[in-house]
mmCIF file of C-alpha atoms in Angstrom:
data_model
loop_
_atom_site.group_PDB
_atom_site.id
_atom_site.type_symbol
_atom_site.label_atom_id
_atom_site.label_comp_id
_atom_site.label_asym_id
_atom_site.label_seq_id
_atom_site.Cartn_x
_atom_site.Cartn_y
_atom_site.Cartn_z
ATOM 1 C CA UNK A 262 124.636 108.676 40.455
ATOM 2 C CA UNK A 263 122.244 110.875 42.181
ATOM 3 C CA UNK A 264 119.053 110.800 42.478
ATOM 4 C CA UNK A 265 119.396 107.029 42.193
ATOM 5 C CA UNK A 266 122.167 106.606 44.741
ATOM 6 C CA UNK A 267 121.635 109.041 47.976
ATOM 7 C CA UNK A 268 124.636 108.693 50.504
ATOM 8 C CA UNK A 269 121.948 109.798 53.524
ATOM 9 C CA UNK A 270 119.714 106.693 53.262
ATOM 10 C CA UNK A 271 122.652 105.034 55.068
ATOM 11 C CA UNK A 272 122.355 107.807 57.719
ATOM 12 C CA UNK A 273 118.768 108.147 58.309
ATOM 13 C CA UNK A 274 119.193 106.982 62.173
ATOM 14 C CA UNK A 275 121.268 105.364 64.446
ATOM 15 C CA UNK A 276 120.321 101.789 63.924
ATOM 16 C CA UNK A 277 121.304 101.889 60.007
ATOM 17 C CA UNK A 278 124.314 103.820 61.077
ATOM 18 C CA UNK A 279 125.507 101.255 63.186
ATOM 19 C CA UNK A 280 124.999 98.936 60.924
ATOM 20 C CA UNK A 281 126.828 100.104 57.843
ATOM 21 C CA UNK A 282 130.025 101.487 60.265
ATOM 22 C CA UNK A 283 133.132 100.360 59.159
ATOM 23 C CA UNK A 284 134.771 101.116 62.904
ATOM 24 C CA UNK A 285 133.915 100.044 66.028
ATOM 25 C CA UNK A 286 135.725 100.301 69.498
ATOM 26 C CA UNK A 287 135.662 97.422 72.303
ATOM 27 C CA UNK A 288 137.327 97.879 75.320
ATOM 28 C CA UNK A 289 139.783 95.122 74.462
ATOM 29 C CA UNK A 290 141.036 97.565 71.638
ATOM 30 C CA UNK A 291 142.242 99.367 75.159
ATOM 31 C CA UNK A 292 145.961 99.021 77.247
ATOM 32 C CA UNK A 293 145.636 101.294 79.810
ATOM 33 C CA UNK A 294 149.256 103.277 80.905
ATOM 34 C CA UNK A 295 149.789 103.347 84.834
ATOM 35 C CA UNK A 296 152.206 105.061 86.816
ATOM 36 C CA UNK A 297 154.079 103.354 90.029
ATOM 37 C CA UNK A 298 155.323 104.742 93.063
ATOM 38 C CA UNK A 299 156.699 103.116 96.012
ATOM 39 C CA UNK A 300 155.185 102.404 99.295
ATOM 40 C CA UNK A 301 151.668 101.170 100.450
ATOM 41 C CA UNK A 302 148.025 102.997 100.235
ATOM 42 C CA UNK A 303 149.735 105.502 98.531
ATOM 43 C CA UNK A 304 147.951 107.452 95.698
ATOM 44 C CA UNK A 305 148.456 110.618 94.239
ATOM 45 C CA UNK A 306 147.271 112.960 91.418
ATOM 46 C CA UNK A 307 149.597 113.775 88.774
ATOM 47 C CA UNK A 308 148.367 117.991 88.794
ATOM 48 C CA UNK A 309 148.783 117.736 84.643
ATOM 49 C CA UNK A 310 146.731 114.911 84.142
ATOM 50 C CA UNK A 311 143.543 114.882 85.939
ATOM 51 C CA UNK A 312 142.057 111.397 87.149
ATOM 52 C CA UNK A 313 145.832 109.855 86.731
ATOM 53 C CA UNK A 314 147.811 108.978 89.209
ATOM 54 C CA UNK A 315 151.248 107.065 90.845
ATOM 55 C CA UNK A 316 149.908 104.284 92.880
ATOM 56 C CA UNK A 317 152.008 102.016 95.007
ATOM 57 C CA UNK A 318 151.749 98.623 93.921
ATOM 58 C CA UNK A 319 148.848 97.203 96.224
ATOM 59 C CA UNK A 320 146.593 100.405 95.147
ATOM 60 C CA UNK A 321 148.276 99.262 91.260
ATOM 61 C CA UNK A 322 146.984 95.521 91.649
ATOM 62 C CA UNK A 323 143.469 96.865 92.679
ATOM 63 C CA UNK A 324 143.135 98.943 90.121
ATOM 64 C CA UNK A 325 144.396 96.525 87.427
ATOM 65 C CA UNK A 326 141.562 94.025 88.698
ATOM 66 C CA UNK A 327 138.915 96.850 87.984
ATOM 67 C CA UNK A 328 140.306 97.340 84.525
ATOM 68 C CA UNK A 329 140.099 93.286 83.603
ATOM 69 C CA UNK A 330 136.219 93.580 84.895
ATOM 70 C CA UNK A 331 135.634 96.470 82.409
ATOM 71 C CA UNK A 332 137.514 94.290 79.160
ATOM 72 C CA UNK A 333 140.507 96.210 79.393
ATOM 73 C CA UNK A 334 142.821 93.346 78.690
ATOM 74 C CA UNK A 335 146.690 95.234 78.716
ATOM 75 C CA UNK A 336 148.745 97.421 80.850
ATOM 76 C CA UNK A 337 151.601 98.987 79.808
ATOM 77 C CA UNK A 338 153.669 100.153 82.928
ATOM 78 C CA UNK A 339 156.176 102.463 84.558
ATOM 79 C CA UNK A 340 158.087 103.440 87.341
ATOM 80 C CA UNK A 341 159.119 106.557 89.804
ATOM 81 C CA UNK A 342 162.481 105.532 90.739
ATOM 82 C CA UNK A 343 163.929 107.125 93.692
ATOM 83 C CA UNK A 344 166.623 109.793 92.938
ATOM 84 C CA UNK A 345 169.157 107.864 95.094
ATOM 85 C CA UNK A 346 168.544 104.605 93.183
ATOM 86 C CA UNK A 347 169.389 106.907 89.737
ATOM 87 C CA UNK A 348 173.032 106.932 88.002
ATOM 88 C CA UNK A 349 174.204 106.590 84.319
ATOM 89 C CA UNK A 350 174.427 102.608 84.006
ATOM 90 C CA UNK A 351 170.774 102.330 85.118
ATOM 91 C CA UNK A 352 171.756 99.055 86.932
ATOM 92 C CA UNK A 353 168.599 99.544 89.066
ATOM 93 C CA UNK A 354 166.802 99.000 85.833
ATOM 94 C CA UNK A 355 167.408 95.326 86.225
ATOM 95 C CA UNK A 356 167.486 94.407 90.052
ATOM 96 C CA UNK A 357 165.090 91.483 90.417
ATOM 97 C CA UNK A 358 163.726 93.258 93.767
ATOM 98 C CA UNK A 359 163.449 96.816 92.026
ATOM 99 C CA UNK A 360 160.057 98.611 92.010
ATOM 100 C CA UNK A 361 159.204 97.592 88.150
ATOM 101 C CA UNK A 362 160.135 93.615 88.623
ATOM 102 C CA UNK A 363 158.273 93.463 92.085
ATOM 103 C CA UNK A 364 155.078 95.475 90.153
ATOM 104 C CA UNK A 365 155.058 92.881 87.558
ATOM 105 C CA UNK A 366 154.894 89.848 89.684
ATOM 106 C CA UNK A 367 152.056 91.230 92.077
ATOM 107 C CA UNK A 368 150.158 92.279 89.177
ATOM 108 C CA UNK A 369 150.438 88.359 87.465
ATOM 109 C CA UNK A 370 149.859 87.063 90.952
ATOM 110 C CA UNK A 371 146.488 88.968 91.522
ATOM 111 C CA UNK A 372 145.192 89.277 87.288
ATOM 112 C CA UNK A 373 146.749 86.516 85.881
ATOM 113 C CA UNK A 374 145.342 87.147 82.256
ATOM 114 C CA UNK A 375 145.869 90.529 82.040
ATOM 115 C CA UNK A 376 148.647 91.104 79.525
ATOM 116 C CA UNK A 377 151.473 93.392 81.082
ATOM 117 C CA UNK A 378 154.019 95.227 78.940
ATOM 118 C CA UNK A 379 156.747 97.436 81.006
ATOM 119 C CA UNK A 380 158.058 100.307 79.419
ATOM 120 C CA UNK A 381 162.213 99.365 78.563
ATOM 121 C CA UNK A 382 163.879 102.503 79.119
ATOM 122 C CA UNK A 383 166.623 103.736 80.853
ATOM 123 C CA UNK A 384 165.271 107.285 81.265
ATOM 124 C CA UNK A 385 163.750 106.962 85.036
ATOM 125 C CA UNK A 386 166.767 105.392 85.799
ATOM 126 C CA UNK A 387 168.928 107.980 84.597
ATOM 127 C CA UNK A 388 169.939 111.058 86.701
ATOM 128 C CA UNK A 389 170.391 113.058 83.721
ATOM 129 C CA UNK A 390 166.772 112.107 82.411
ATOM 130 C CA UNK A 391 167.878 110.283 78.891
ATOM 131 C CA UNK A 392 166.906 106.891 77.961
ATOM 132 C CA UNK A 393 170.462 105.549 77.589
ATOM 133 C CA UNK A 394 173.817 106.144 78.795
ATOM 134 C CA UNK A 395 175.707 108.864 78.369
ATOM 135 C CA UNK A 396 179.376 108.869 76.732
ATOM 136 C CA UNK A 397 181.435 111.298 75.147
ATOM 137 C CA UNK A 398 178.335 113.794 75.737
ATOM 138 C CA UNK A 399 175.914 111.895 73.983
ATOM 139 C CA UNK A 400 174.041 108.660 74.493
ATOM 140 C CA UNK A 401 175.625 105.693 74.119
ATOM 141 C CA UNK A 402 173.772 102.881 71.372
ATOM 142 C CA UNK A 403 175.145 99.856 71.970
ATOM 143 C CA UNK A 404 176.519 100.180 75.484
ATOM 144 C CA UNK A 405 172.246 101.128 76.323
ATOM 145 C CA UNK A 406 171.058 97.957 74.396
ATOM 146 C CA UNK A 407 173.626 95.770 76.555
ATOM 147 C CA UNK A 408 171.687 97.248 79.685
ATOM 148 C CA UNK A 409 168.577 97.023 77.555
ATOM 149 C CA UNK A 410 168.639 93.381 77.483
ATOM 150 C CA UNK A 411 169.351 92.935 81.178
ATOM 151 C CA UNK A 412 166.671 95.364 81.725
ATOM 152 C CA UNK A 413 163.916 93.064 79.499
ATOM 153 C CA UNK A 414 165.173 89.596 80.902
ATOM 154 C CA UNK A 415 164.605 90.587 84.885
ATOM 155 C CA UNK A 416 161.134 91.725 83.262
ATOM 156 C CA UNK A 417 160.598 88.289 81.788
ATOM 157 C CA UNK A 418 161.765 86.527 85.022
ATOM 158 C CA UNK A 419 158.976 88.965 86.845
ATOM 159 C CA UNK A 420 156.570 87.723 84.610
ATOM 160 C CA UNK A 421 156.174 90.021 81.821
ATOM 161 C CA UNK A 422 153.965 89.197 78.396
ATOM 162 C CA UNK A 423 155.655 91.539 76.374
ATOM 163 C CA UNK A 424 158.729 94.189 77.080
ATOM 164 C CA UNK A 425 157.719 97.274 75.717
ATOM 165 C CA UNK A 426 161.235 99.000 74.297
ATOM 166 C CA UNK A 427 160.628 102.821 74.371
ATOM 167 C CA UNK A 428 164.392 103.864 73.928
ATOM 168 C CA UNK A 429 164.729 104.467 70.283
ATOM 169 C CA UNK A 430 168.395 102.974 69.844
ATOM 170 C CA UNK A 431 169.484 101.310 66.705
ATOM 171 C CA UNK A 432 169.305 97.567 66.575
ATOM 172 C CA UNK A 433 167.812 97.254 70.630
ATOM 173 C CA UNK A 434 164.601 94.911 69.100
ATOM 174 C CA UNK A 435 167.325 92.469 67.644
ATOM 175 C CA UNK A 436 169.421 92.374 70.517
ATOM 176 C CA UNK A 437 166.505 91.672 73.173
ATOM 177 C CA UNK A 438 165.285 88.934 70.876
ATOM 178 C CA UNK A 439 168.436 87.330 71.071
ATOM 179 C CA UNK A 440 168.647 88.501 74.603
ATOM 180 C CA UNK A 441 165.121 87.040 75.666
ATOM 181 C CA UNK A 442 165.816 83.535 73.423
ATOM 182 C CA UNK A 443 169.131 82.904 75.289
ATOM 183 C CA UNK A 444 167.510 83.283 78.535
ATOM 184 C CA UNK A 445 164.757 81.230 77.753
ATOM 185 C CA UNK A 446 161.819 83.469 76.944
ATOM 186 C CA UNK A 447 161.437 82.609 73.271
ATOM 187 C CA UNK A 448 157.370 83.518 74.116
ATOM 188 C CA UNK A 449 157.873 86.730 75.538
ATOM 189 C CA UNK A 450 157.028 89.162 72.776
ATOM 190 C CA UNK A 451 158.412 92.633 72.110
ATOM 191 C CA UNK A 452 156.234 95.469 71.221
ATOM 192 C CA UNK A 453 158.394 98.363 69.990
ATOM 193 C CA UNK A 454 158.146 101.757 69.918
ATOM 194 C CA UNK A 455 159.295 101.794 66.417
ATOM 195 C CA UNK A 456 158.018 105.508 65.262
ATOM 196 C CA UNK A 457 158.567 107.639 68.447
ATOM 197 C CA UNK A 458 158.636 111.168 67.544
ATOM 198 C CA UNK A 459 160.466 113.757 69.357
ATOM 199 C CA UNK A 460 157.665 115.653 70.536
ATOM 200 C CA UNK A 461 155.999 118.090 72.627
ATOM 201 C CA UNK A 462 153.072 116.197 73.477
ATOM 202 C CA UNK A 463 154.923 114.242 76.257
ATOM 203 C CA UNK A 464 155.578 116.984 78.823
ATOM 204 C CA UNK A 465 152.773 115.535 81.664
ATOM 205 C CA UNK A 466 154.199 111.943 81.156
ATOM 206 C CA UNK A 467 157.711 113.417 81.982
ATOM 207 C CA UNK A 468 156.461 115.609 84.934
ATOM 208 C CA UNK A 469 154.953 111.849 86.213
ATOM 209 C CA UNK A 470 158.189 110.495 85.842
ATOM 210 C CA UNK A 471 160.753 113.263 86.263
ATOM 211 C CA UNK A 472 162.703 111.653 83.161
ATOM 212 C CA UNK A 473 163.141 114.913 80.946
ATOM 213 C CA UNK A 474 166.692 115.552 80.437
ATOM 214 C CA UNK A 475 168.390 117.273 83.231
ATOM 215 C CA UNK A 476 171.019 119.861 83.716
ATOM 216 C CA UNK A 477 174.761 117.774 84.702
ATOM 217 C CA UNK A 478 177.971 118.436 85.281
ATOM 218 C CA UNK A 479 179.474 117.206 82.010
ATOM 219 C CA UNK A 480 178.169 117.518 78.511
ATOM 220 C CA UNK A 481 175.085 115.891 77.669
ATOM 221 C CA UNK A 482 172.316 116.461 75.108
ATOM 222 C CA UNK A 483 169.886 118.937 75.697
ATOM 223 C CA UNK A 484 167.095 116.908 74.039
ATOM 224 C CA UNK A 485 166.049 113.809 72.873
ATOM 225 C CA UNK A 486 166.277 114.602 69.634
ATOM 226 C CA UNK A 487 169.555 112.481 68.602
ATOM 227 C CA UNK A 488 167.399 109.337 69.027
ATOM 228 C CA UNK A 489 163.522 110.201 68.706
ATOM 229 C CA UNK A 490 162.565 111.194 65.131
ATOM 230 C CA UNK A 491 162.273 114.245 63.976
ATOM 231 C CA UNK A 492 158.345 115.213 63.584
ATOM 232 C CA UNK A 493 158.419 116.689 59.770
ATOM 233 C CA UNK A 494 159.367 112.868 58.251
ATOM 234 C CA UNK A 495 157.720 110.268 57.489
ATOM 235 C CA UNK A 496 159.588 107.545 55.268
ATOM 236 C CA UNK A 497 161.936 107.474 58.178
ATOM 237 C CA UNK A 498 158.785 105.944 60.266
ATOM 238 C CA UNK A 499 158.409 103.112 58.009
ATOM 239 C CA UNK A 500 161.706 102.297 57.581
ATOM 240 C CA UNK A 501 162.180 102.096 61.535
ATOM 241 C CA UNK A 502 158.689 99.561 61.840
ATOM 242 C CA UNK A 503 160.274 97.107 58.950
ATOM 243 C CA UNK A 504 163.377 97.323 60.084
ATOM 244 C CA UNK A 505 162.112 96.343 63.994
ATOM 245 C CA UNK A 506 159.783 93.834 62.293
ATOM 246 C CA UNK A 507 162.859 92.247 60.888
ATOM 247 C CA UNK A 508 164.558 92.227 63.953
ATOM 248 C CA UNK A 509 161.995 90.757 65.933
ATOM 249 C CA UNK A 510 159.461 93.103 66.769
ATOM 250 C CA UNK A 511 155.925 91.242 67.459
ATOM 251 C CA UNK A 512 154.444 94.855 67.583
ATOM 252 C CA UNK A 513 155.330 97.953 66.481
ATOM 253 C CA UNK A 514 153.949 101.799 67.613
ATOM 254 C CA UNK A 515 153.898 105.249 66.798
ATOM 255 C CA UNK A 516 153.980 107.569 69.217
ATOM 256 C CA UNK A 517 152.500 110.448 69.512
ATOM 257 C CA UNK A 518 148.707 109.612 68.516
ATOM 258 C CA UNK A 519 146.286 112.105 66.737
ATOM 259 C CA UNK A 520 148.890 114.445 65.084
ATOM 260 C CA UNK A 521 150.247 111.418 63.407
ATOM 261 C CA UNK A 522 147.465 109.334 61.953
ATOM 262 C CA UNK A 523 148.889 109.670 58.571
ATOM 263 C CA UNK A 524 152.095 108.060 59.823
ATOM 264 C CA UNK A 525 149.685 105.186 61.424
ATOM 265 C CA UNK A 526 148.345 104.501 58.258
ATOM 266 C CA UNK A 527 151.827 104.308 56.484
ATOM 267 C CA UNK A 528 152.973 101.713 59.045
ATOM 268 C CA UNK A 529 149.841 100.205 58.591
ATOM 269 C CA UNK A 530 150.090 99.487 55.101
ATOM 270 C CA UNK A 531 153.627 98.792 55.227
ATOM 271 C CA UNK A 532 154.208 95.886 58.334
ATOM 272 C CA UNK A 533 152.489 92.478 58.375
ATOM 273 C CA UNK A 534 151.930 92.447 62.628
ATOM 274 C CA UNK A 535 149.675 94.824 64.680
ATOM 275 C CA UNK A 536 150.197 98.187 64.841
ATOM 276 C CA UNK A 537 149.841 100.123 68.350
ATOM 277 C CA UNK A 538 149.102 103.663 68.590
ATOM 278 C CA UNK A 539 149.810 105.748 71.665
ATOM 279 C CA UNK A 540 147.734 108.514 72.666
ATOM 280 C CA UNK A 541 149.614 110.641 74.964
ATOM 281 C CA UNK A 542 150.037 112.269 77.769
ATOM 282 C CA UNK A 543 149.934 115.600 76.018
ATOM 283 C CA UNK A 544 146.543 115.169 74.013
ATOM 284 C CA UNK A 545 145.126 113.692 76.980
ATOM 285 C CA UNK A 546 145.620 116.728 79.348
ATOM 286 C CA UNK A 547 144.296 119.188 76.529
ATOM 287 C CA UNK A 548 141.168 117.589 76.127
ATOM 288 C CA UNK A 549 141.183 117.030 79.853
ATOM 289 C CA UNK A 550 142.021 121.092 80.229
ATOM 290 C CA UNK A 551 139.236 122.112 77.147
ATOM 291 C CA UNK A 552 136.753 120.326 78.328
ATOM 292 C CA UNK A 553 136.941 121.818 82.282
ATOM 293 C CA UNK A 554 136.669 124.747 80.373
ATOM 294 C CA UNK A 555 133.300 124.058 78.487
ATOM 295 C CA UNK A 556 135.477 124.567 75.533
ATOM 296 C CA UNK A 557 134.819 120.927 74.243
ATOM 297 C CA UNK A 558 132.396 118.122 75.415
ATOM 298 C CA UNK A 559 134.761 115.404 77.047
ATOM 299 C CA UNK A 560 133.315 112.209 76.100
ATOM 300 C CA UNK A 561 132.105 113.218 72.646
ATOM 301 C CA UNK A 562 135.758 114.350 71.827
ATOM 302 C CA UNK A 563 137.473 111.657 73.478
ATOM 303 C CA UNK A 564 135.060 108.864 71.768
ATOM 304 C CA UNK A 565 135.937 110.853 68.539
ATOM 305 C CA UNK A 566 139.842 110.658 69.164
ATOM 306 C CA UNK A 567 139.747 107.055 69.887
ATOM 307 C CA UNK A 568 137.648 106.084 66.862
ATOM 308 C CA UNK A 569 139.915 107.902 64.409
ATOM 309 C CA UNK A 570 143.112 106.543 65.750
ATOM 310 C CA UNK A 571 141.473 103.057 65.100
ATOM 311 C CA UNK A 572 140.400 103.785 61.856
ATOM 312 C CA UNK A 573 143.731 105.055 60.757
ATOM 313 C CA UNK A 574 144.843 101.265 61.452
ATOM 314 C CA UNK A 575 145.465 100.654 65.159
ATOM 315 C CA UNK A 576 144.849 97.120 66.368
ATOM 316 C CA UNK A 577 145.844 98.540 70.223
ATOM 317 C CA UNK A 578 145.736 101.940 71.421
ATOM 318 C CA UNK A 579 147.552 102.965 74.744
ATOM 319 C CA UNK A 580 145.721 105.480 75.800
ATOM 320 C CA UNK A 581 144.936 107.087 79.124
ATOM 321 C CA UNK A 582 141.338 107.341 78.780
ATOM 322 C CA UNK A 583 140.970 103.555 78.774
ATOM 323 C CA UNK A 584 139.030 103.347 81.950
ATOM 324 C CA UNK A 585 136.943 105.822 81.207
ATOM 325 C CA UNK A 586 136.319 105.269 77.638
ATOM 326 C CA UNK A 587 135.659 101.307 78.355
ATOM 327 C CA UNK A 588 132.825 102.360 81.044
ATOM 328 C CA UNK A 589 131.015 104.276 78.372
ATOM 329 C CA UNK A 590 130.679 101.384 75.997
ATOM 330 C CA UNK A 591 130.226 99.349 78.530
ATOM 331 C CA UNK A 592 126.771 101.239 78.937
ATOM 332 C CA UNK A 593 126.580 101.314 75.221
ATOM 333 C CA UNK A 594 126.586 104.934 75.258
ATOM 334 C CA UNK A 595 128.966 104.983 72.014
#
């Protein structure tokens, strides 16, 4: 008890606080999210998220090679599909010479040990913007997981480390694993987006993508919310990470990041494989917007962010800032 035990000795200056922290960040805690565009040289801004951008592959492969040099050691990827390669099976999902299968194999070819994850989804596919198929006016479970699996195999075949399932349909982990096995990837792993919350915070990833749900012609749901979670629960998050870690899962995520560190820590304490957190496209662009403002300072926030959403128990955070965040303790600025 005080005065014999003073919490600030362990503060006095930076060298004793650095050696008494109980978090650190590395930029192999990083997997960096990158948007793909057909054609060549291409490049362009995404106007919600400053310093992102769709690249075509050759512009994707370069900047993948930067990324490995800084220690960034994972990419988790996605595609602009063309609107007249969109309909509601999502076949293009799974052509071996679509844009996502030919990304993955230049990106092996050039950065061999740089893990890549594509996003399994039929959303960019879709030309009513939802991540499955659409029956009856709503979307479809198990008809989606059938194209689910086709969709994670041609990924495999490309080349893929892991498939990165982002759909939210019941029982998809277990029927890629069996999927994968049959087809002979047994070592390709599956980190699932097990906690994906129907949020707010993703409204710049969808204007990258143009995969929000769409006005159609026949009756289809307004939202996503009839397969993300709803944002007020959190047993139900949980429950979804066992349940994918039963069926397979070699990862599980939450998803959004900072408004839902409790719910990291849950599935944390509750699953016996790593946990990844995203940090989205939402929380990115407000810090992004605050800080052009002189409202916050940039780094100092986004160091902050990053440590607490490793502290509340991430082992990998997706997160947009990964380039940017990896240069600075590169420098050992943080």
């Amino acid at each position: 008890m005080f005065p014999l035990q003073r919490g600030r000795r362990l503060r006095v200056n930076e060298s004793i606080r650095s050696l008494v922290r109980e978090t650190t960040l590395s930029p192999s805690d990083f997997m960096f999210p990158m948007f793909i565009a057909e054609g060549e040289n291409y490049k362009v801004e995404i106007p919600s998220m400053p310093g992102i951008f769709r690249r075509s592959i050759d512009l994707t492969v370069e900047e993948v090679k930067e990324l490995f040099a800084l220690g960034i050691r994972a990419v988790n990827i996605y595609v602009k599909v063309d609107e007249s390669l969109k309909d509601n099976t999502g076949k293009e999902a799974w052509n071996p010479n679509g844009l996502m299968q030919r990304a993955i194999r230049e990106i092996k070819k050039a950065c061999p040990k740089m893990i890549v994850m594509p996003d399994v989804a039929l959303d960019p596919y879709s030309i009513y913007g939802h991540d499955g198929i659409i029956e009856n006016g709503d979307v479809a479970n198990d008809a989606t997981n059938e194209a689910l699996v086709k969709m994670a195999v041609s990924h495999a075949q490309a080349g893929a480390d892991f498939v990165a399932p982002s759909d939210m349909m019941d029982g998809r982990v277990l029927r890629l694993r069996q999927g994968l096995d049959a087809a002979g990837f047994s070592n390709v792993g599956i980190m699932s987006y097990s906690a994906k919350y129907a949020s707010a915070f993703y409204g710049p990833f969808r204007d990258a993508l143009d995969s929000a749900p769409k006005e159609a012609d026949i009756e289809v749901p307004k939202d996503k919310k009839t397969y993300q979670m709803d944002y007020a629960n959190r047993i139900e998050a949980v429950k979804e990470a066992l349940m994918d870690v039963e069926e397979g899962a070699d990862m599980v995520m939450v998803k959004p990041g900072i408004a839902y560190l409790d719910i990291v820590r849950e599935v944390k304490n509750a699953v016996q494989v790593p946990v990844t957190v995203f940090h989205v496209s939402g929380e990115y662009a407000m810090i992004k917007a605050a800080s052009e403002r002189g409202w916050l300072d940039h780094d100092k926030i986004m160091m902050e962010q990053l440590m607490c959403i490793k502290r509340a128990g991430a082992s990998l955070i997706s997160t947009y800032f990964a380039k940017e965040a990896a240069i600075l303790l590169n420098q050992s600025l943080y």
